[in-house]
């Protein structure tokens, strides 16, 4: 029998077992922002939704519902089979907990599947996200991994996360690498999607002894960090990773599919071209136009990214909140970063233990 769940009930249900979350809105709506971990099994595809919406505007609700039923009934067996393949209980949702989620829950329930429906839909979830951000609270201290462009920071974060460290991938949430070329080959998140992913990560790590993030500006692509989180980032303990320029060029080549997006690199470069000394800018453009990306990236690092970073990063080797790490290659960088984080973690744990003794 299908059930209707509040958002709190859904959170508890997902904490306690193997439970799927299904967004039944169109693929376009799903791509613009959904609940973390949700999969998309749409009642209507993008074109079908547009058709039903047009009928609603031109002919009214009854005509739109009739056409919607015609579209959906034709694919009902395949639709139910998609849910059956989940092989676990699931909760469906749409925008406001209306017709689409009711239809999906009712049809799957009639076919003997364990279905439930989120009351209020994703709009309720969005309201919760906004309320969580308004609290402006995140207690774990932040360890911020900084470094020059191409320093392999994201790759190191991913490896740390795989090895069990508490990591928030802000660039991954934003769908942007943070540089002028950052959107190439990625799908930038809008603010709603970024907020949802950030709050999900904050909840995941709210009891962690610390959280590791990458040093980013407040704006990452189309998304903006909440002011309280940006301030906490600035107040965190900062690791500054320094790698040879040859390693950094190779990291950039590893990160980008230069063969697939040559025109996009030229478009992005045109935005910053006037900020670079003219002869160097011309040389970079020539390299990009000839697909000589290693040479272009090296010049960009030397004459654009590195000077800007050194001007804005506030580097100070006498600052106790800044730790500088020199590495020969990525393996050496990961080993040293990991060692520093483990050392920091032990100090934080010792500090908490001392504070606990004081309370006793």
Tab-separated table of C-alpha atoms in Angstrom:
chain	number	residue	atom	x	y	z
A	1	UNK	CA	0.000	0.000	0.000
A	2	UNK	CA	1.407	3.391	-0.976
A	3	UNK	CA	2.266	5.845	1.777
A	4	UNK	CA	2.674	9.577	1.943
A	5	UNK	CA	5.812	10.742	3.715
A	6	UNK	CA	6.843	14.038	5.214
A	7	UNK	CA	10.367	15.234	4.497
A	8	UNK	CA	11.539	14.271	8.003
A	9	UNK	CA	10.066	10.786	7.598
A	10	UNK	CA	11.840	10.407	4.263
A	11	UNK	CA	15.183	11.442	5.786
A	12	UNK	CA	14.818	8.858	8.557
A	13	UNK	CA	13.796	6.165	6.094
A	14	UNK	CA	16.862	6.755	3.919
A	15	UNK	CA	19.136	6.678	6.968
A	16	UNK	CA	17.973	3.229	8.000
A	17	UNK	CA	18.122	1.204	4.847
A	18	UNK	CA	18.282	0.561	1.146
A	19	UNK	CA	15.690	3.009	-0.154
A	20	UNK	CA	15.543	4.663	-3.580
A	21	UNK	CA	14.502	8.245	-4.275
A	22	UNK	CA	12.837	8.837	-7.653
A	23	UNK	CA	12.251	12.188	-9.322
A	24	UNK	CA	9.350	11.742	-11.774
A	25	UNK	CA	9.664	15.211	-13.314
A	26	UNK	CA	10.990	15.742	-16.826
A	27	UNK	CA	14.712	15.258	-17.569
A	28	UNK	CA	15.103	19.033	-17.992
A	29	UNK	CA	13.646	19.743	-14.550
A	30	UNK	CA	15.768	16.972	-13.052
A	31	UNK	CA	18.949	18.406	-14.592
A	32	UNK	CA	18.181	21.851	-13.170
A	33	UNK	CA	18.179	20.492	-9.626
A	34	UNK	CA	16.933	17.503	-7.702
A	35	UNK	CA	17.380	15.883	-4.306
A	36	UNK	CA	20.873	14.407	-3.803
A	37	UNK	CA	20.917	10.738	-4.697
A	38	UNK	CA	17.653	10.835	-6.658
A	39	UNK	CA	17.318	9.046	-9.985
A	40	UNK	CA	15.047	10.211	-12.807
A	41	UNK	CA	12.131	8.109	-14.062
A	42	UNK	CA	9.984	10.787	-15.715
A	43	UNK	CA	6.235	10.627	-16.288
A	44	UNK	CA	6.765	12.839	-19.347
A	45	UNK	CA	9.911	13.573	-21.308
A	46	UNK	CA	10.754	17.190	-22.131
A	47	UNK	CA	8.737	17.305	-25.348
A	48	UNK	CA	5.727	15.563	-23.819
A	49	UNK	CA	5.698	17.931	-20.866
A	50	UNK	CA	5.863	20.924	-23.216
A	51	UNK	CA	2.966	19.519	-25.272
A	52	UNK	CA	0.747	18.933	-22.231
A	53	UNK	CA	1.612	22.398	-20.902
A	54	UNK	CA	0.642	24.026	-24.187
A	55	UNK	CA	-2.695	22.197	-24.223
A	56	UNK	CA	-3.317	23.305	-20.636
A	57	UNK	CA	-2.786	26.949	-21.569
A	58	UNK	CA	-4.803	26.810	-24.786
A	59	UNK	CA	-7.594	24.336	-23.998
A	60	UNK	CA	-7.733	23.975	-20.223
A	61	UNK	CA	-7.075	21.405	-17.520
A	62	UNK	CA	-9.401	18.643	-18.729
A	63	UNK	CA	-7.927	18.570	-22.233
A	64	UNK	CA	-4.400	18.569	-20.807
A	65	UNK	CA	-5.207	15.705	-18.420
A	66	UNK	CA	-6.739	13.692	-21.271
A	67	UNK	CA	-3.659	14.125	-23.445
A	68	UNK	CA	-1.396	13.365	-20.525
A	69	UNK	CA	-3.262	10.126	-19.869
A	70	UNK	CA	-2.961	9.146	-23.530
A	71	UNK	CA	0.799	9.706	-23.469
A	72	UNK	CA	1.373	7.946	-20.174
A	73	UNK	CA	-0.883	4.931	-20.756
A	74	UNK	CA	0.983	4.076	-23.963
A	75	UNK	CA	4.227	3.589	-22.042
A	76	UNK	CA	2.838	2.337	-18.718
A	77	UNK	CA	4.245	-1.240	-18.893
A	78	UNK	CA	7.785	-0.002	-19.612
A	79	UNK	CA	7.417	2.704	-16.977
A	80	UNK	CA	6.491	0.223	-14.246
A	81	UNK	CA	9.321	-2.072	-15.339
A	82	UNK	CA	11.829	0.735	-14.650
A	83	UNK	CA	10.626	0.876	-11.051
A	84	UNK	CA	10.587	-2.884	-10.764
A	85	UNK	CA	14.249	-2.980	-11.801
A	86	UNK	CA	15.142	-0.896	-8.731
A	87	UNK	CA	14.497	-4.023	-6.650
A	88	UNK	CA	13.983	-2.015	-3.459
A	89	UNK	CA	11.388	0.246	-1.828
A	90	UNK	CA	11.207	3.767	-3.245
A	91	UNK	CA	9.724	7.207	-2.742
A	92	UNK	CA	8.590	9.328	-5.686
A	93	UNK	CA	8.329	13.102	-5.886
A	94	UNK	CA	7.538	15.835	-8.394
A	95	UNK	CA	7.513	19.619	-8.037
A	96	UNK	CA	4.700	20.120	-5.508
A	97	UNK	CA	3.579	16.592	-4.725
A	98	UNK	CA	0.857	16.824	-7.341
A	99	UNK	CA	-0.490	14.754	-10.211
A	100	UNK	CA	2.785	13.343	-11.498
A	101	UNK	CA	3.963	11.836	-8.216
A	102	UNK	CA	0.415	10.686	-7.349
A	103	UNK	CA	0.177	8.912	-10.693
A	104	UNK	CA	3.568	7.243	-10.330
A	105	UNK	CA	2.888	6.125	-6.762
A	106	UNK	CA	-0.603	4.830	-7.574
A	107	UNK	CA	0.403	2.882	-10.692
A	108	UNK	CA	3.434	1.258	-9.117
A	109	UNK	CA	1.493	0.446	-5.962
A	110	UNK	CA	-1.218	-1.264	-8.025
A	111	UNK	CA	1.506	-3.415	-9.570
A	112	UNK	CA	2.574	-4.627	-6.135
A	113	UNK	CA	5.658	-2.446	-5.682
A	114	UNK	CA	6.489	-0.818	-2.354
A	115	UNK	CA	5.849	2.807	-3.234
A	116	UNK	CA	5.640	5.982	-1.174
A	117	UNK	CA	5.287	9.640	-2.119
A	118	UNK	CA	6.882	12.788	-0.718
A	119	UNK	CA	4.296	15.279	0.501
A	120	UNK	CA	4.891	18.704	-1.015
A	121	UNK	CA	7.429	17.437	-3.556
A	122	UNK	CA	10.815	18.978	-4.184
A	123	UNK	CA	9.466	22.408	-3.288
A	124	UNK	CA	9.300	21.227	0.340
A	125	UNK	CA	12.891	20.049	0.085
A	126	UNK	CA	13.993	23.379	-1.386
A	127	UNK	CA	12.334	25.226	1.501
A	128	UNK	CA	14.242	23.001	3.919
A	129	UNK	CA	17.550	23.722	2.140
A	130	UNK	CA	16.944	27.469	2.383
A	131	UNK	CA	16.084	27.193	6.077
A	132	UNK	CA	19.259	25.185	6.748
A	133	UNK	CA	21.422	27.788	5.019
A	134	UNK	CA	19.723	30.569	6.969
A	135	UNK	CA	20.967	28.940	10.188
A	136	UNK	CA	24.504	29.815	9.006
A	137	UNK	CA	25.986	26.951	11.016
A	138	UNK	CA	28.680	24.412	10.234
A	139	UNK	CA	30.792	23.339	13.191
A	140	UNK	CA	33.665	21.142	11.897
A	141	UNK	CA	36.862	23.123	11.254
A	142	UNK	CA	37.884	23.396	7.615
A	143	UNK	CA	41.225	22.327	6.192
A	144	UNK	CA	41.624	24.196	2.913
A	145	UNK	CA	43.856	22.804	0.162
A	146	UNK	CA	45.249	25.655	-1.925
A	147	UNK	CA	47.765	25.909	-4.711
A	148	UNK	CA	48.586	27.231	-8.117
A	149	UNK	CA	46.394	26.377	-11.107
A	150	UNK	CA	47.133	22.854	-12.267
A	151	UNK	CA	48.351	21.789	-8.842
A	152	UNK	CA	46.199	18.656	-8.823
A	153	UNK	CA	44.166	19.744	-5.815
A	154	UNK	CA	40.905	18.198	-7.004
A	155	UNK	CA	42.578	14.883	-7.832
A	156	UNK	CA	44.117	14.823	-4.350
A	157	UNK	CA	40.748	15.577	-2.738
A	158	UNK	CA	39.116	12.735	-4.658
A	159	UNK	CA	41.840	10.353	-3.555
A	160	UNK	CA	41.530	11.485	0.056
A	161	UNK	CA	37.779	10.945	-0.089
A	162	UNK	CA	38.272	7.471	-1.538
A	163	UNK	CA	40.623	6.731	1.358
A	164	UNK	CA	37.955	7.683	3.895
A	165	UNK	CA	38.762	11.312	4.697
A	166	UNK	CA	35.868	13.810	5.096
A	167	UNK	CA	35.957	15.806	1.855
A	168	UNK	CA	33.608	18.335	0.276
A	169	UNK	CA	34.177	18.724	-3.462
A	170	UNK	CA	32.931	22.269	-4.054
A	171	UNK	CA	33.978	22.239	-7.708
A	172	UNK	CA	32.074	19.014	-8.256
A	173	UNK	CA	28.984	20.521	-6.641
A	174	UNK	CA	29.296	23.639	-8.797
A	175	UNK	CA	30.022	21.702	-11.993
A	176	UNK	CA	32.906	24.079	-12.632
A	177	UNK	CA	36.680	23.905	-12.130
A	178	UNK	CA	36.939	27.503	-10.984
A	179	UNK	CA	39.147	28.879	-13.777
A	180	UNK	CA	38.330	30.695	-17.000
A	181	UNK	CA	38.297	27.273	-18.692
A	182	UNK	CA	36.406	25.734	-15.783
A	183	UNK	CA	33.106	25.024	-17.520
A	184	UNK	CA	34.634	23.221	-20.508
A	185	UNK	CA	33.357	19.653	-20.614
A	186	UNK	CA	31.191	20.166	-17.531
A	187	UNK	CA	27.584	21.143	-16.805
A	188	UNK	CA	27.608	24.118	-14.410
A	189	UNK	CA	25.120	23.896	-11.544
A	190	UNK	CA	22.597	26.618	-10.900
A	191	UNK	CA	22.378	28.070	-7.395
A	192	UNK	CA	19.506	25.819	-6.284
A	193	UNK	CA	21.353	22.666	-7.284
A	194	UNK	CA	24.566	23.847	-5.646
A	195	UNK	CA	22.774	24.796	-2.423
A	196	UNK	CA	21.120	21.382	-2.220
A	197	UNK	CA	24.408	19.544	-2.707
A	198	UNK	CA	26.201	21.783	-0.204
A	199	UNK	CA	23.565	21.291	2.495
A	200	UNK	CA	23.601	17.544	1.841
A	201	UNK	CA	27.367	17.482	2.367
A	202	UNK	CA	27.089	19.667	5.471
A	203	UNK	CA	24.585	17.253	6.984
A	204	UNK	CA	26.765	14.275	6.074
A	205	UNK	CA	29.779	15.745	7.870
A	206	UNK	CA	28.139	17.741	10.661
A	207	UNK	CA	29.785	15.501	13.288
A	208	UNK	CA	33.153	15.095	11.522
A	209	UNK	CA	36.321	16.196	13.397
A	210	UNK	CA	37.223	18.363	10.374
A	211	UNK	CA	36.352	18.681	6.678
A	212	UNK	CA	38.769	19.122	3.760
A	213	UNK	CA	37.857	21.471	0.911
A	214	UNK	CA	39.669	23.098	-1.983
A	215	UNK	CA	40.537	26.784	-1.829
A	216	UNK	CA	38.006	28.547	-4.051
A	217	UNK	CA	36.769	32.062	-4.566
A	218	UNK	CA	33.275	32.672	-3.255
A	219	UNK	CA	31.862	32.362	-6.786
A	220	UNK	CA	32.442	29.018	-8.500
A	221	UNK	CA	31.011	29.112	-11.994
A	222	UNK	CA	27.333	30.051	-11.692
A	223	UNK	CA	27.159	29.257	-7.975
A	224	UNK	CA	28.034	31.385	-4.956
A	225	UNK	CA	29.114	30.056	-1.569
A	226	UNK	CA	26.962	31.198	1.370
A	227	UNK	CA	28.634	34.074	3.206
A	228	UNK	CA	29.005	32.124	6.461
A	229	UNK	CA	30.688	29.179	4.699
A	230	UNK	CA	33.029	31.465	2.771
A	231	UNK	CA	34.004	33.188	6.011
A	232	UNK	CA	34.620	29.841	7.726
A	233	UNK	CA	36.770	28.802	4.762
A	234	UNK	CA	38.873	31.959	5.098
A	235	UNK	CA	39.312	31.299	8.820
A	236	UNK	CA	40.344	27.674	8.286
A	237	UNK	CA	43.780	26.074	8.258
A	238	UNK	CA	45.276	26.490	4.798
A	239	UNK	CA	47.625	24.078	3.072
A	240	UNK	CA	49.486	25.508	0.059
A	241	UNK	CA	50.711	22.903	-2.389
A	242	UNK	CA	53.580	23.749	-4.756
A	243	UNK	CA	54.443	21.531	-7.732
A	244	UNK	CA	56.882	21.984	-10.644
A	245	UNK	CA	55.282	23.703	-13.612
A	246	UNK	CA	55.800	20.631	-15.817
A	247	UNK	CA	53.648	18.575	-13.436
A	248	UNK	CA	50.988	21.265	-13.403
A	249	UNK	CA	50.806	21.429	-17.193
A	250	UNK	CA	50.376	17.657	-17.295
A	251	UNK	CA	47.623	17.833	-14.661
A	252	UNK	CA	45.730	20.341	-16.788
A	253	UNK	CA	46.096	18.112	-19.840
A	254	UNK	CA	44.749	15.210	-17.748
A	255	UNK	CA	41.763	17.259	-16.585
A	256	UNK	CA	40.616	18.538	-19.975
A	257	UNK	CA	39.654	16.784	-23.198
A	258	UNK	CA	41.447	19.251	-25.453
A	259	UNK	CA	40.621	17.342	-28.645
A	260	UNK	CA	36.880	17.528	-27.999
A	261	UNK	CA	36.637	21.250	-27.183
A	262	UNK	CA	39.314	23.236	-29.099
A	263	UNK	CA	36.924	26.067	-30.008
A	264	UNK	CA	35.792	26.468	-26.409
A	265	UNK	CA	39.371	26.997	-25.263
A	266	UNK	CA	39.740	29.802	-27.792
A	267	UNK	CA	36.432	31.354	-26.728
A	268	UNK	CA	37.446	31.268	-23.069
A	269	UNK	CA	40.903	32.649	-23.823
A	270	UNK	CA	39.387	35.617	-25.672
A	271	UNK	CA	37.848	36.736	-22.362
A	272	UNK	CA	41.253	37.176	-20.679
A	273	UNK	CA	43.421	37.841	-23.738
A	274	UNK	CA	43.552	41.616	-23.259
A	275	UNK	CA	44.892	41.174	-19.706
A	276	UNK	CA	48.079	39.522	-20.997
A	277	UNK	CA	51.040	41.336	-22.539
A	278	UNK	CA	50.296	41.486	-26.276
A	279	UNK	CA	53.242	39.457	-27.650
A	280	UNK	CA	52.613	36.675	-25.107
A	281	UNK	CA	48.868	36.739	-25.768
A	282	UNK	CA	49.496	36.354	-29.481
A	283	UNK	CA	51.823	33.425	-28.838
A	284	UNK	CA	49.206	31.717	-26.638
A	285	UNK	CA	46.521	32.230	-29.293
A	286	UNK	CA	48.806	30.781	-31.964
A	287	UNK	CA	49.412	27.698	-29.827
A	288	UNK	CA	45.682	27.220	-29.146
A	289	UNK	CA	44.774	27.644	-32.807
A	290	UNK	CA	47.399	25.035	-33.714
A	291	UNK	CA	46.276	22.663	-30.922
A	292	UNK	CA	49.619	23.000	-29.142
A	293	UNK	CA	47.974	22.883	-25.744
A	294	UNK	CA	51.017	22.071	-23.553
A	295	UNK	CA	52.795	25.180	-24.810
A	296	UNK	CA	49.663	27.326	-24.446
A	297	UNK	CA	48.972	26.132	-20.901
A	298	UNK	CA	52.540	26.721	-19.775
A	299	UNK	CA	52.457	30.332	-20.991
A	300	UNK	CA	49.063	30.846	-19.372
A	301	UNK	CA	50.449	29.619	-16.061
A	302	UNK	CA	53.584	31.760	-16.259
A	303	UNK	CA	52.031	35.002	-17.492
A	304	UNK	CA	48.444	34.926	-16.251
A	305	UNK	CA	47.458	32.440	-13.559
A	306	UNK	CA	50.593	32.425	-11.390
A	307	UNK	CA	50.982	36.233	-11.131
A	308	UNK	CA	47.285	36.643	-10.328
A	309	UNK	CA	47.413	33.897	-7.708
A	310	UNK	CA	50.488	35.332	-5.995
A	311	UNK	CA	48.825	38.748	-5.913
A	312	UNK	CA	45.553	37.544	-4.400
A	313	UNK	CA	46.401	34.520	-2.240
A	314	UNK	CA	47.963	36.426	0.656
A	315	UNK	CA	50.828	33.974	0.995
A	316	UNK	CA	52.783	34.352	4.246
A	317	UNK	CA	55.142	31.641	5.420
A	318	UNK	CA	55.140	33.191	8.911
A	319	UNK	CA	51.365	32.760	9.266
A	320	UNK	CA	50.587	29.810	11.556
A	321	UNK	CA	47.357	29.195	9.639
A	322	UNK	CA	49.298	28.586	6.436
A	323	UNK	CA	51.291	25.417	5.768
A	324	UNK	CA	53.419	25.185	2.623
A	325	UNK	CA	54.016	21.818	0.966
A	326	UNK	CA	56.611	21.375	-1.772
A	327	UNK	CA	56.298	18.205	-3.840
A	328	UNK	CA	58.082	16.753	-6.855
A	329	UNK	CA	55.089	15.002	-8.420
A	330	UNK	CA	51.482	14.013	-7.713
A	331	UNK	CA	52.338	10.893	-5.742
A	332	UNK	CA	54.715	12.875	-3.558
A	333	UNK	CA	52.077	15.600	-3.208
A	334	UNK	CA	49.389	13.174	-2.077
A	335	UNK	CA	51.672	11.512	0.457
A	336	UNK	CA	52.721	14.828	1.998
A	337	UNK	CA	49.216	16.313	2.026
A	338	UNK	CA	47.869	13.182	3.667
A	339	UNK	CA	50.592	13.245	6.311
A	340	UNK	CA	49.865	16.875	7.160
A	341	UNK	CA	46.124	16.224	7.410
A	342	UNK	CA	46.659	13.227	9.678
A	343	UNK	CA	48.911	15.357	11.881
A	344	UNK	CA	46.319	18.135	11.984
A	345	UNK	CA	43.610	15.600	12.805
A	346	UNK	CA	45.588	14.307	15.784
A	347	UNK	CA	46.087	17.844	17.089
A	348	UNK	CA	42.385	18.603	16.759
A	349	UNK	CA	41.502	15.380	18.548
A	350	UNK	CA	43.956	16.191	21.341
A	351	UNK	CA	42.452	19.659	21.669
A	352	UNK	CA	38.935	18.254	21.956
A	353	UNK	CA	40.089	15.752	24.566
A	354	UNK	CA	41.682	18.533	26.608
A	355	UNK	CA	38.542	20.611	26.352
A	356	UNK	CA	36.547	17.620	27.562
A	357	UNK	CA	38.837	17.238	30.583
A	358	UNK	CA	38.357	20.900	31.399
A	359	UNK	CA	34.614	20.406	31.432
A	360	UNK	CA	34.953	17.438	33.765
